[in-house]
Amino acid sequence: MAQDSKASGFRTRAVHAGHGLDPVTGAHAVPIYATSTFGYGSAERGARLFAGEESGYFYSRLSNPTVRAFEEKVASLEGADDAVAFASGMGAASAIALTFLKAGDEVAFMGPLYGGTEGLLRDILGRFGVTVHDVADLDSLRATVNERTRLVWLETPTNPTLRVVDLQAAAEIAHAVGALVVVDNTFSTPYLTRPLDLGADLAMHSATKYLSGHGDVVAGLVAAREDLIMELRLHGLRHVGAVLGPFEAYLLLRGVKTLPLRMDAHCAGALALAQAVQGHAGVQAVHYPGLTDHPGHDLAARQMKAFGGLVSLDLGSQEAAFRFLNALNLFTQAVSLGDVESLSSHPASTTHQLLGEETLARQGITPGLVRLSVGIEDPQDLIDDVLQALAVAGSGANTGHSTPVGSAG
Ligand SMILES: *Cc1c(COP(=O)(O)O)cnc(C)c1O
C-alpha cells in the first residue's frame, strides 16, 4: 500500500509515496506503461471521461500511470496537493509561463536565474507583451511589483554564485499584490527546502538534476495546489505538449527513492570540500552557503536542512580556472549538476556566456569562477583531487585534457 501520508517521514515517503503494488499483476516495481492511448471500454465511459465526470487515463499526453506515480511521489515530498511532470525543466518553466501569463502582465524575477529560464522570460515573453523585471533584492522587488505583476520567479541558491533568497519574505511581497510565486527548487530539492511551506505557490524542478540523480534522464515537474496543477495540466501540458515519457518516469521513480540518502552525501561532501579550500592561496573566494562567512549563511541555516551540493570557487583568472578544470580527475567537465558523479564547469565561457560582460560582472560570474557539482564519491578523494588541481593551476602549467579515473571520467 502506498505510504503517502504527510505524517510519514521524508525517507519513507521517498520510497513509498505515489505507488503500491500494481493492481492487475501485483508487480512490486511500478510497471512502464508504454502506451499512448487507453481504451474507454464503452462509448458512455468515453463521454464521461471527456466531460470530466469520471477520472481515468485516456491519452498519455495528459496522464500516464508510470508518470502519475512519479508526480504523486514528488508531490508528497514537496508537501503539495499535486504535481505535474514535464519533458524537461524548461518544459515545466514554459508551461508555467504559457498557463499563467497573458499580454499586459508583468513578471519580476530575482536574477541570476538558470540561463534557460532567463532566456524564456526575457527573449520570448517580451515578444508576447509581457513586461519582465530583473530585480536585485527584496527592496527592489517591493518597489517593482504592482497590480499587473502576475508571477514572481525565484531560485535559491542561485546558479552559479549560490546566493540565498529569502522565500518567505519574497512571497509576502508578491502576495501583497496578488502575484503567484514560482520557486525553482532544483538546487535545494524538497529534502533541503520546501518552498510551498514558506509561502510559494509553485515549486518547479529540473528533475534532470538531483531528483533523477544519475545523469540518465531529462525531465521537469511542478508541484502546487490542486487548482493550479489542474490549470497547468489542462493548458500547459495538454495544449503545449512537453510531456514526460513513461520510460523516463520509471528512471525517475528509481532515482527519487534514494534522494535523501544522496543529498546527505552531496551536502556533506560539498561542506568538507568548501572548508578544505577556504583560505587556500590559489582561491580568491569560495561560494558555499554552508561557510559561516557566506552572506546567505544565516538565512540558509533557517531555510535549508543542509547547504546543498554545489560549490563555486573563484581562482582569479580564466587561465587559472582552465588549468584547474583541465587538471581535475574526478570531476567531469560538463554542464548539468546533481548527479552521483562529480561535475565541473566554467560558467562565464559556457552556460552563462550569452549574458554578456556587463551582466556577468554585476552577477559576480567572474572569469575565474568555476562551479563544482559535488558527487557522492568519498569526500577525501574529491578534496585530494581539488588540491592537486589547485597546485597545477598555481604552477601555471596546463595539463590539457584530464585523464579519467575509474568510471568517473
Ligand atoms: C537545468 C536547470 C533547468 C532546466 O532544466 P532542463 O531539465 O535542463 O530543461 C532549470 N532550472 C535550473 C535551476 C536548472 O539547473
CSV table of C-alpha atoms and ligand atoms in Angstrom, one decimal:
chain,number,residue,atom,x,y,z
A,1,MET,CA,0.0,0.0,0.0
A,2,ALA,CA,1.3,3.5,-0.8
A,3,GLN,CA,2.6,5.3,2.2
A,4,ASP,CA,1.9,8.9,1.1
A,5,SER,CA,0.5,10.3,4.3
A,6,LYS,CA,2.3,13.5,5.1
A,7,ALA,CA,2.7,12.1,8.6
A,8,SER,CA,5.3,9.6,7.4
A,9,GLY,CA,9.0,10.7,7.4
A,10,PHE,CA,10.7,12.1,4.3
A,11,ARG,CA,12.7,8.9,3.6
A,12,THR,CA,9.6,6.7,4.0
A,13,ARG,CA,7.7,8.9,1.5
A,14,ALA,CA,10.7,8.9,-0.9
A,15,VAL,CA,10.5,5.1,-1.0
A,16,HIS,CA,6.7,4.5,-0.8
A,17,ALA,CA,4.7,7.6,-1.9
A,18,GLY,CA,2.9,7.5,-5.2
A,19,HIS,CA,2.6,3.8,-5.8
A,20,GLY,CA,1.7,0.5,-4.3
A,21,LEU,CA,1.6,-3.0,-5.8
A,22,ASP,CA,0.3,-3.0,-9.4
A,23,PRO,CA,-3.5,-3.6,-9.1
A,24,VAL,CA,-3.5,-6.0,-12.0
A,25,THR,CA,-0.4,-8.1,-11.6
A,26,GLY,CA,0.9,-7.3,-8.1
A,27,ALA,CA,4.2,-6.1,-9.6
A,28,HIS,CA,6.3,-4.5,-6.9
A,29,ALA,CA,8.1,-2.0,-9.1
A,30,VAL,CA,5.9,0.4,-11.0
A,31,PRO,CA,5.4,-1.0,-14.5
A,32,ILE,CA,6.4,1.1,-17.5
A,33,TYR,CA,3.0,1.7,-19.1
A,34,ALA,CA,4.3,2.1,-22.7
A,35,THR,CA,1.0,3.1,-24.2
A,36,SER,CA,-0.1,6.3,-25.9
A,37,THR,CA,-3.8,5.6,-25.5
A,38,PHE,CA,-6.2,3.8,-23.2
A,39,GLY,CA,-9.5,2.0,-24.2
A,40,TYR,CA,-12.6,3.6,-22.7
A,41,GLY,CA,-14.5,0.3,-22.5
A,42,SER,CA,-17.7,1.9,-23.6
A,43,ALA,CA,-18.9,4.9,-25.6
A,44,GLU,CA,-20.6,6.1,-22.4
A,45,ARG,CA,-17.5,6.0,-20.4
A,46,GLY,CA,-15.5,7.8,-23.1
A,47,ALA,CA,-18.1,10.6,-23.0
A,48,ARG,CA,-17.8,10.7,-19.2
A,49,LEU,CA,-14.0,10.8,-19.3
A,50,PHE,CA,-14.0,13.7,-21.7
A,51,ALA,CA,-16.7,15.6,-19.8
A,52,GLY,CA,-14.5,15.3,-16.7
A,53,GLU,CA,-17.3,13.4,-14.9
A,54,GLU,CA,-15.1,10.4,-14.4
A,55,SER,CA,-11.4,10.3,-13.8
A,56,GLY,CA,-9.2,7.8,-15.6
A,57,TYR,CA,-6.4,7.5,-18.2
A,58,PHE,CA,-7.3,8.1,-21.8
A,59,TYR,CA,-4.3,9.7,-23.5
A,60,SER,CA,-0.6,9.8,-22.4
A,61,ARG,CA,-0.2,13.5,-23.2
A,62,LEU,CA,-2.5,14.2,-20.3
A,63,SER,CA,-1.6,11.4,-17.9
A,64,ASN,CA,0.1,8.0,-17.8
A,65,PRO,CA,0.2,5.6,-14.8
A,66,THR,CA,4.0,5.5,-14.7
A,67,VAL,CA,4.3,9.2,-15.0
A,68,ARG,CA,1.5,9.6,-12.4
A,69,ALA,CA,3.4,7.6,-9.8
A,70,PHE,CA,6.4,9.9,-10.2
A,71,GLU,CA,4.1,13.0,-9.9
A,72,GLU,CA,2.5,11.7,-6.8
A,73,LYS,CA,5.8,10.8,-5.2
A,74,VAL,CA,7.3,14.2,-5.7
A,75,ALA,CA,4.0,16.0,-4.7
A,76,SER,CA,4.3,14.1,-1.4
A,77,LEU,CA,7.9,15.2,-0.9
A,78,GLU,CA,7.1,18.8,-1.6
A,79,GLY,CA,4.1,18.8,0.7
A,80,ALA,CA,1.9,19.7,-2.2
A,81,ASP,CA,-1.6,18.6,-3.1
A,82,ASP,CA,-0.5,17.5,-6.5
A,83,ALA,CA,2.2,17.7,-9.2
A,84,VAL,CA,2.5,17.5,-13.0
A,85,ALA,CA,5.6,16.2,-14.8
A,86,PHE,CA,7.1,17.6,-18.0
A,87,ALA,CA,9.7,16.5,-20.6
A,88,SER,CA,12.3,18.9,-19.1
A,89,GLY,CA,12.8,21.6,-16.6
A,90,MET,CA,12.4,24.1,-19.4
A,91,GLY,CA,9.2,22.3,-20.5
A,92,ALA,CA,7.9,22.9,-16.9
A,93,ALA,CA,9.0,26.6,-17.0
A,94,SER,CA,7.4,27.3,-20.3
A,95,ALA,CA,4.2,25.6,-19.3
A,96,ILE,CA,4.0,27.8,-16.2
A,97,ALA,CA,4.6,30.9,-18.4
A,98,LEU,CA,2.0,29.9,-21.0
A,99,THR,CA,-0.6,28.9,-18.5
A,100,PHE,CA,-0.5,31.8,-16.1
A,101,LEU,CA,0.6,34.8,-18.2
A,102,LYS,CA,-1.2,37.0,-20.8
A,103,ALA,CA,-0.2,40.1,-22.7
A,104,GLY,CA,-0.1,43.1,-20.4
A,105,ASP,CA,1.1,41.1,-17.4
A,106,GLU,CA,4.3,41.7,-15.6
A,107,VAL,CA,6.9,39.2,-14.2
A,108,ALA,CA,9.5,40.0,-11.7
A,109,PHE,CA,12.5,37.7,-11.1
A,110,MET,CA,15.5,37.9,-8.9
A,111,GLY,CA,18.4,37.1,-11.1
A,112,PRO,CA,20.6,35.3,-11.9
A,113,LEU,CA,18.1,32.6,-12.7
A,114,TYR,CA,19.0,29.5,-14.7
A,115,GLY,CA,20.1,30.7,-18.2
A,116,GLY,CA,17.3,28.9,-20.0
A,117,THR,CA,14.7,30.5,-17.7
A,118,GLU,CA,16.1,34.0,-18.2
A,119,GLY,CA,16.0,33.3,-21.9
A,120,LEU,CA,12.4,32.3,-21.7
A,121,LEU,CA,11.4,35.3,-19.6
A,122,ARG,CA,13.5,38.0,-21.4
A,123,ASP,CA,13.6,36.9,-25.1
A,124,ILE,CA,10.3,35.0,-25.6
A,125,LEU,CA,7.8,36.5,-23.2
A,126,GLY,CA,8.8,40.0,-24.2
A,127,ARG,CA,7.6,39.2,-27.7
A,128,PHE,CA,4.1,38.4,-26.3
A,129,GLY,CA,3.6,41.7,-24.5
A,130,VAL,CA,4.7,40.6,-21.1
A,131,THR,CA,7.0,43.0,-19.2
A,132,VAL,CA,9.8,41.4,-17.4
A,133,HIS,CA,11.7,43.0,-14.5
A,134,ASP,CA,15.1,41.7,-13.2
A,135,VAL,CA,15.2,42.8,-9.5
A,136,ALA,CA,18.3,42.9,-7.5
A,137,ASP,CA,17.0,42.3,-4.0
A,138,LEU,CA,13.9,42.2,-1.8
A,139,ASP,CA,13.7,46.1,-1.7
A,140,SER,CA,13.7,46.4,-5.4
A,141,LEU,CA,11.2,43.5,-5.6
A,142,ARG,CA,8.9,45.5,-3.3
A,143,ALA,CA,9.4,48.6,-5.4
A,144,THR,CA,8.7,46.8,-8.6
A,145,VAL,CA,5.6,44.7,-8.0
A,146,ASN,CA,2.2,46.2,-8.8
A,147,GLU,CA,-1.3,45.0,-9.6
A,148,ARG,CA,-0.1,43.9,-13.1
A,149,THR,CA,2.5,41.6,-11.6
A,150,ARG,CA,1.3,38.0,-12.2
A,151,LEU,CA,4.4,36.0,-11.4
A,152,VAL,CA,7.4,36.4,-9.2
A,153,TRP,CA,10.1,34.0,-10.2
A,154,LEU,CA,12.8,32.9,-7.7
A,155,GLU,CA,15.6,30.4,-7.5
A,156,THR,CA,17.6,29.6,-4.4
A,157,PRO,CA,20.5,29.0,-4.0
A,158,THR,CA,21.2,30.8,-7.4
A,159,ASN,CA,23.3,29.4,-10.2
A,160,PRO,CA,26.4,29.7,-10.1
A,161,THR,CA,27.2,32.2,-7.3
A,162,LEU,CA,24.9,30.4,-4.7
A,163,ARG,CA,23.2,33.5,-3.4
A,164,VAL,CA,20.4,32.6,-1.0
A,165,VAL,CA,17.0,34.2,-1.5
A,166,ASP,CA,14.5,34.7,1.4
A,167,LEU,CA,11.5,32.8,0.1
A,168,GLN,CA,9.1,33.7,2.9
A,169,ALA,CA,9.9,37.5,2.7
A,170,ALA,CA,9.6,37.4,-1.1
A,171,ALA,CA,6.3,35.5,-1.0
A,172,GLU,CA,4.8,38.1,1.3
A,173,ILE,CA,5.8,40.9,-1.1
A,174,ALA,CA,4.4,39.0,-4.0
A,175,HIS,CA,1.1,38.1,-2.3
A,176,ALA,CA,0.5,41.7,-1.3
A,177,VAL,CA,-0.2,42.4,-5.0
A,178,GLY,CA,-1.8,39.1,-5.7
A,179,ALA,CA,1.1,37.6,-7.7
A,180,LEU,CA,1.9,33.9,-7.8
A,181,VAL,CA,5.3,32.9,-6.6
A,182,VAL,CA,7.3,30.4,-8.6
A,183,VAL,CA,10.3,28.8,-6.9
A,184,ASP,CA,12.8,26.8,-9.0
A,185,ASN,CA,13.7,24.3,-6.3
A,186,THR,CA,16.2,22.3,-8.5
A,187,PHE,CA,19.2,23.2,-6.4
A,188,SER,CA,17.7,22.6,-3.0
A,189,THR,CA,15.3,19.7,-3.7
A,190,PRO,CA,12.4,19.2,-1.3
A,191,TYR,CA,14.8,17.4,1.1
A,192,LEU,CA,16.5,20.7,1.9
A,193,THR,CA,13.8,23.3,1.3
A,194,ARG,CA,10.0,23.1,0.8
A,195,PRO,CA,9.0,26.4,-0.9
A,196,LEU,CA,5.3,25.8,-0.6
A,197,ASP,CA,5.7,25.6,3.2
A,198,LEU,CA,7.4,29.0,3.0
A,199,GLY,CA,4.5,30.6,1.1
A,200,ALA,CA,5.4,29.9,-2.6
A,201,ASP,CA,2.6,28.9,-4.9
A,202,LEU,CA,4.5,26.7,-7.4
A,203,ALA,CA,7.7,24.7,-6.8
A,204,MET,CA,9.3,23.7,-10.1
A,205,HIS,CA,12.1,21.3,-10.9
A,206,SER,CA,14.6,20.3,-13.5
A,207,ALA,CA,14.2,16.7,-12.4
A,208,THR,CA,17.2,16.1,-14.7
A,209,LYS,CA,19.4,17.0,-11.7
A,210,TYR,CA,19.0,15.8,-8.1
A,211,LEU,CA,15.6,14.2,-8.4
A,212,SER,CA,17.0,11.8,-11.0
A,213,GLY,CA,20.4,11.9,-9.5
A,214,HIS,CA,22.0,9.6,-12.1
A,215,GLY,CA,22.5,11.8,-15.1
A,216,ASP,CA,20.5,9.5,-17.3
A,217,VAL,CA,17.2,11.4,-17.9
A,218,VAL,CA,16.0,14.9,-18.8
A,219,ALA,CA,12.7,15.8,-17.1
A,220,GLY,CA,10.8,18.5,-15.2
A,221,LEU,CA,8.0,18.8,-12.7
A,222,VAL,CA,5.8,21.4,-10.9
A,223,ALA,CA,4.2,20.8,-7.5
A,224,ALA,CA,1.4,23.1,-6.2
A,225,ARG,CA,-2.2,23.4,-5.0
A,226,GLU,CA,-4.7,21.2,-6.8
A,227,ASP,CA,-6.4,24.1,-8.7
A,228,LEU,CA,-3.0,25.4,-10.1
A,229,ILE,CA,-1.9,21.9,-11.1
A,230,MET,CA,-5.3,21.3,-12.9
A,231,GLU,CA,-4.8,24.5,-14.9
A,232,LEU,CA,-1.2,23.5,-15.7
A,233,ARG,CA,-2.2,20.1,-16.8
A,234,LEU,CA,-5.1,21.3,-18.9
A,235,HIS,CA,-3.3,24.2,-20.6
A,236,GLY,CA,0.5,24.0,-20.0
A,237,LEU,CA,0.6,20.2,-20.7
A,238,ARG,CA,-2.4,19.4,-22.9
A,239,HIS,CA,-2.1,22.4,-25.1
A,240,VAL,CA,1.7,22.9,-25.1
A,241,GLY,CA,2.8,19.3,-25.0
A,242,ALA,CA,6.1,18.9,-23.2
A,243,VAL,CA,5.0,15.5,-21.9
A,244,LEU,CA,7.3,13.2,-19.9
A,245,GLY,CA,7.5,9.6,-21.3
A,246,PRO,CA,6.9,6.5,-19.1
A,247,PHE,CA,10.4,5.2,-19.6
A,248,GLU,CA,11.9,8.4,-18.1
A,249,ALA,CA,9.3,8.4,-15.3
A,250,TYR,CA,10.4,4.9,-14.4
A,251,LEU,CA,14.1,6.0,-14.1
A,252,LEU,CA,13.0,9.0,-12.0
A,253,LEU,CA,11.0,6.7,-9.7
A,254,ARG,CA,14.2,4.8,-9.0
A,255,GLY,CA,16.2,7.9,-8.5
A,256,VAL,CA,13.8,9.7,-6.2
A,257,LYS,CA,13.7,6.7,-3.8
A,258,THR,CA,17.3,7.5,-2.8
A,259,LEU,CA,17.1,11.3,-2.9
A,260,PRO,CA,17.5,11.9,0.9
A,261,LEU,CA,20.5,9.5,1.1
A,262,ARG,CA,22.2,11.1,-1.9
A,263,MET,CA,21.5,14.6,-0.7
A,264,ASP,CA,23.1,13.8,2.7
A,265,ALA,CA,26.2,12.6,0.9
A,266,HIS,CA,26.3,15.6,-1.6
A,267,CYS,CA,25.9,18.1,1.2
A,268,ALA,CA,28.5,16.5,3.5
A,269,GLY,CA,31.0,16.3,0.6
A,270,ALA,CA,30.4,19.9,-0.5
A,271,LEU,CA,30.8,21.3,3.0
A,272,ALA,CA,34.0,19.3,3.5
A,273,LEU,CA,35.4,20.5,0.2
A,274,ALA,CA,34.4,24.1,0.8
A,275,GLN,CA,36.1,24.1,4.2
A,276,ALA,CA,39.2,22.4,2.8
A,277,VAL,CA,39.8,25.0,0.2
A,278,GLN,CA,38.8,28.1,2.2
A,279,GLY,CA,41.9,30.2,2.7
A,280,HIS,CA,43.9,28.3,0.1
A,281,ALA,CA,46.4,30.7,-1.5
A,282,GLY,CA,45.1,29.9,-5.0
A,283,VAL,CA,41.5,30.5,-4.2
A,284,GLN,CA,40.2,34.1,-4.1
A,285,ALA,CA,36.7,33.2,-3.0
A,286,VAL,CA,34.7,30.2,-2.0
A,287,HIS,CA,31.0,30.5,-2.6
A,288,TYR,CA,29.1,28.0,-0.4
A,289,PRO,CA,26.2,28.8,1.9
A,290,GLY,CA,27.5,26.4,4.5
A,291,LEU,CA,30.5,28.5,5.2
A,292,THR,CA,29.8,30.9,8.1
A,293,ASP,CA,31.2,33.9,6.2
A,294,HIS,CA,28.9,33.4,3.2
A,295,PRO,CA,26.4,36.3,3.1
A,296,GLY,CA,23.4,34.0,3.0
A,297,HIS,CA,24.6,31.6,5.7
A,298,ASP,CA,22.2,32.5,8.5
A,299,LEU,CA,19.2,32.6,6.1
A,300,ALA,CA,20.3,29.2,4.5
A,301,ALA,CA,20.6,27.8,8.0
A,302,ARG,CA,16.9,28.7,8.6
A,303,GLN,CA,15.6,27.9,5.2
A,304,MET,CA,17.6,24.8,4.3
A,305,LYS,CA,18.1,21.5,6.1
A,306,ALA,CA,21.7,21.4,4.8
A,307,PHE,CA,23.6,23.6,2.4
A,308,GLY,CA,23.5,21.8,-0.9
A,309,GLY,CA,25.9,20.1,-3.2
A,310,LEU,CA,27.2,23.0,-5.3
A,311,VAL,CA,30.4,24.8,-4.5
A,312,SER,CA,31.9,27.7,-6.7
A,313,LEU,CA,35.5,28.8,-6.5
A,314,ASP,CA,37.0,32.0,-7.8
A,315,LEU,CA,40.5,31.3,-9.0
A,316,GLY,CA,41.2,34.8,-10.0
A,317,SER,CA,41.6,34.5,-13.8
A,318,GLN,CA,40.2,32.4,-16.7
A,319,GLU,CA,43.7,31.0,-17.2
A,320,ALA,CA,43.9,29.6,-13.7
A,321,ALA,CA,40.3,28.4,-13.9
A,322,PHE,CA,41.0,26.5,-17.2
A,323,ARG,CA,44.2,25.0,-15.8
A,324,PHE,CA,42.3,23.9,-12.7
A,325,LEU,CA,39.5,22.3,-14.6
A,326,ASN,CA,41.8,20.5,-17.0
A,327,ALA,CA,43.8,19.1,-14.1
A,328,LEU,CA,40.8,17.6,-12.2
A,329,ASN,CA,40.5,13.9,-12.5
A,330,LEU,CA,37.3,13.0,-10.6
A,331,PHE,CA,35.2,15.9,-11.9
A,332,THR,CA,33.8,15.5,-15.4
A,333,GLN,CA,33.8,18.9,-17.3
A,334,ALA,CA,30.2,19.1,-18.3
A,335,VAL,CA,27.0,21.1,-17.8
A,336,SER,CA,24.3,19.8,-15.5
A,337,LEU,CA,24.6,19.0,-11.8
A,338,GLY,CA,23.2,16.8,-9.1
A,339,ASP,CA,24.5,13.5,-10.5
A,340,VAL,CA,26.1,11.0,-8.2
A,341,GLU,CA,29.3,11.7,-10.3
A,342,SER,CA,31.1,15.0,-9.6
A,343,LEU,CA,30.9,17.6,-12.4
A,344,SER,CA,32.7,20.8,-13.1
A,345,SER,CA,32.1,23.8,-15.3
A,346,HIS,CA,33.3,27.3,-16.2
A,347,PRO,CA,30.1,29.4,-16.3
A,348,ALA,CA,31.5,32.5,-17.9
A,349,SER,CA,32.6,30.8,-21.1
A,350,THR,CA,29.8,28.2,-21.3
A,351,THR,CA,26.4,28.3,-19.7
A,352,HIS,CA,26.4,32.0,-18.9
A,353,GLN,CA,28.4,33.2,-21.9
A,354,LEU,CA,25.3,34.8,-23.6
A,355,LEU,CA,24.7,37.2,-20.6
A,356,GLY,CA,27.5,39.5,-21.8
A,357,GLU,CA,30.3,41.0,-19.8
A,358,GLU,CA,28.3,43.7,-18.0
A,359,THR,CA,25.7,41.3,-16.6
A,360,LEU,CA,28.4,38.7,-15.8
A,361,ALA,CA,30.3,41.2,-13.8
A,362,ARG,CA,27.2,42.5,-12.0
A,363,GLN,CA,26.2,39.0,-11.0
A,364,GLY,CA,29.7,38.1,-9.8
A,365,ILE,CA,30.2,35.5,-12.6
A,366,THR,CA,33.9,36.3,-13.0
A,367,PRO,CA,36.3,34.8,-15.5
A,368,GLY,CA,38.0,32.9,-12.6
A,369,LEU,CA,34.8,31.3,-11.3
A,370,VAL,CA,34.4,27.5,-11.5
A,371,ARG,CA,31.3,25.6,-10.4
A,372,LEU,CA,31.7,22.2,-8.8
A,373,SER,CA,28.7,19.8,-8.5
A,374,VAL,CA,30.0,17.6,-5.7
A,375,GLY,CA,29.0,14.0,-6.3
A,376,ILE,CA,28.7,11.2,-3.7
A,377,GLU,CA,32.3,9.9,-4.0
A,378,ASP,CA,34.5,9.8,-0.9
A,379,PRO,CA,34.9,13.4,0.2
A,380,GLN,CA,38.6,13.0,0.9
A,381,ASP,CA,39.2,11.7,-2.7
A,382,LEU,CA,37.4,14.8,-4.0
A,383,ILE,CA,39.4,17.1,-1.7
A,384,ASP,CA,42.7,15.5,-2.8
A,385,ASP,CA,41.8,15.9,-6.4
A,386,VAL,CA,40.8,19.6,-6.0
A,387,LEU,CA,44.0,20.3,-4.0
A,388,GLN,CA,46.3,18.7,-6.7
A,389,ALA,CA,44.4,20.6,-9.4
A,390,LEU,CA,44.8,23.9,-7.4
A,391,ALA,CA,48.6,23.1,-7.3
A,392,VAL,CA,48.6,22.7,-11.1
A,393,ALA,CA,46.5,25.9,-11.6
A,394,GLY,CA,49.0,27.8,-9.3
A,395,SER,CA,52.1,26.4,-11.2
A,396,GLY,CA,50.9,27.9,-14.5
A,397,ALA,CA,51.1,24.5,-16.3
A,398,ASN,CA,48.1,23.5,-18.3
A,399,THR,CA,47.8,19.7,-18.3
A,400,GLY,CA,45.3,19.7,-21.2
A,401,HIS,CA,42.6,17.1,-21.2
A,402,SER,CA,42.3,15.3,-18.0
A,403,THR,CA,42.7,11.6,-17.6
A,404,PRO,CA,39.6,9.8,-16.4
A,405,VAL,CA,40.0,7.9,-13.2
A,406,GLY,CA,38.0,4.7,-12.9
A,407,SER,CA,34.4,5.1,-14.2
A,408,ALA,CA,34.2,8.7,-13.1
A,409,GLY,CA,35.8,10.2,-16.2
B,1,LIG,C1,18.9,22.5,-15.5
B,1,LIG,C2,18.1,23.5,-14.9
B,1,LIG,C3,16.9,24.0,-15.5
B,1,LIG,C4,16.4,23.5,-16.9
B,1,LIG,O1,16.1,22.1,-16.8
B,1,LIG,P1,16.2,21.1,-18.0
B,1,LIG,O2,15.7,19.8,-17.4
B,1,LIG,O3,17.6,21.1,-18.5
B,1,LIG,O4,15.3,21.6,-19.1
B,1,LIG,C5,16.1,24.9,-14.8
B,1,LIG,N1,16.5,25.4,-13.6
B,1,LIG,C6,17.6,25.0,-13.0
B,1,LIG,C7,18.0,25.6,-11.7
B,1,LIG,C8,18.5,24.1,-13.6
B,1,LIG,O5,19.6,23.7,-13.0
